[in-house]
XYZ file of C-alpha atoms in Angstrom:
129
model
C 21.315 -2.702 10.917
C 22.736 -5.808 9.214
C 23.221 -5.623 5.500
C 24.058 -8.983 3.927
C 25.297 -7.544 0.634
C 27.803 -5.360 2.473
C 28.832 -8.149 4.839
C 30.033 -10.306 1.944
C 32.079 -7.399 0.567
C 33.610 -6.717 3.959
C 34.427 -10.415 4.401
C 36.189 -10.406 1.036
C 38.262 -7.325 1.994
C 39.183 -8.788 5.373
C 40.129 -12.132 3.806
C 42.334 -10.329 1.273
C 43.974 -8.271 4.002
C 44.640 -11.294 6.208
C 45.921 -13.388 3.318
C 48.240 -10.894 1.668
C 48.979 -7.927 3.858
C 51.390 -7.065 6.618
C 49.737 -4.000 8.116
C 51.387 -2.504 11.194
C 49.318 -1.291 14.117
C 48.758 2.457 14.441
C 50.977 4.376 16.859
C 48.908 7.581 17.083
C 45.786 7.777 19.223
C 42.759 7.363 16.933
C 39.574 9.430 16.932
C 37.505 7.569 19.538
C 34.382 7.650 17.349
C 36.051 5.912 14.411
C 37.612 2.520 13.790
C 41.384 2.618 13.842
C 43.011 3.219 10.451
C 46.404 1.552 9.957
C 49.313 3.898 9.089
C 49.488 2.930 5.438
C 49.256 5.319 2.531
C 45.570 5.881 1.855
C 44.194 8.510 -0.469
C 41.953 11.216 0.932
C 40.897 12.437 -2.502
C 39.763 10.948 -5.797
C 37.362 8.415 -4.301
C 34.465 7.801 -6.659
C 31.128 9.158 -5.487
C 27.808 10.160 -6.950
C 24.486 11.490 -5.719
C 22.579 8.245 -6.142
C 20.634 8.246 -2.868
C 17.734 10.504 -1.884
C 17.843 9.406 1.772
C 18.977 11.559 4.662
C 19.696 11.255 8.354
C 21.686 12.554 11.286
C 24.784 11.961 13.325
C 24.676 9.497 16.220
C 27.401 11.445 18.067
C 27.448 15.002 19.400
C 30.315 16.295 17.232
C 30.582 14.600 13.839
C 33.598 15.272 11.625
C 33.066 15.236 7.858
C 36.288 14.276 6.092
C 37.836 14.734 2.658
C 38.164 10.960 2.183
C 36.833 7.697 3.638
C 39.554 7.288 6.280
C 39.901 8.539 9.849
C 43.252 10.166 9.005
C 41.802 12.381 6.209
C 41.424 16.133 6.820
C 38.201 17.401 8.387
C 36.149 19.574 6.007
C 33.196 20.226 8.330
C 31.694 19.450 11.709
C 28.029 19.036 12.653
C 25.961 18.077 15.684
C 23.176 15.519 16.063
C 20.485 17.979 14.948
C 22.011 18.723 11.526
C 20.284 17.093 8.556
C 22.706 15.153 6.370
C 21.841 14.194 2.790
C 23.263 10.777 1.858
C 24.784 10.406 -1.633
C 26.395 6.927 -1.628
C 28.652 4.601 0.388
C 31.984 2.906 -0.181
C 34.077 0.323 1.650
C 37.573 1.650 2.186
C 40.832 -0.302 1.892
C 40.567 -1.681 5.438
C 36.933 -2.775 5.177
C 35.165 0.139 6.876
C 31.963 1.560 5.325
C 31.789 5.324 4.748
C 28.988 7.495 3.312
C 29.585 10.461 1.024
C 27.114 13.155 2.031
C 26.254 16.830 2.124
C 25.276 18.993 5.071
C 21.717 20.040 4.151
C 21.447 23.519 2.592
C 25.223 24.054 2.490
C 28.057 23.470 0.035
C 29.866 21.173 2.470
C 30.380 17.653 1.125
C 32.502 14.828 2.462
C 32.851 11.361 3.961
C 31.559 10.059 7.297
C 32.103 6.651 8.901
C 28.759 4.786 8.709
C 28.903 3.769 12.372
C 28.349 7.432 13.265
C 25.200 7.847 11.104
C 21.550 7.039 11.817
C 20.425 3.969 9.862
C 24.100 3.193 9.098
C 24.269 5.779 6.292
C 23.600 5.354 2.589
C 22.537 2.044 1.078
C 23.571 3.061 -2.457
C 27.096 2.028 -3.448
C 29.278 4.795 -4.929
C 30.273 4.367 -8.551
């Protein structure tokens, strides 16, 4: 699903990265279901999030990893399959321009971040604050 408001934000992040950043390519094999995250210091905690979305959905892959932060190199805090209901809270664009949704596994106390490309409907449409 194309989202114009997000596209402009992603373009701005990419432009900033191209204009002022020397990011090296990753040497470790990435999770095949996620975009590659460059080996730069990226926080896996303290990312702003709120429960501003009442939408929900599912994984588009058979084994979805929920992470502690919006980066593929952040620790896994939970794993679900395609049949698990996921409650969206909000989305953010990380430092390399990838969109991630903060969510909860329905009827559990497991919360975390998932790359939007692995979520039905591309995840939350409410920006985290």
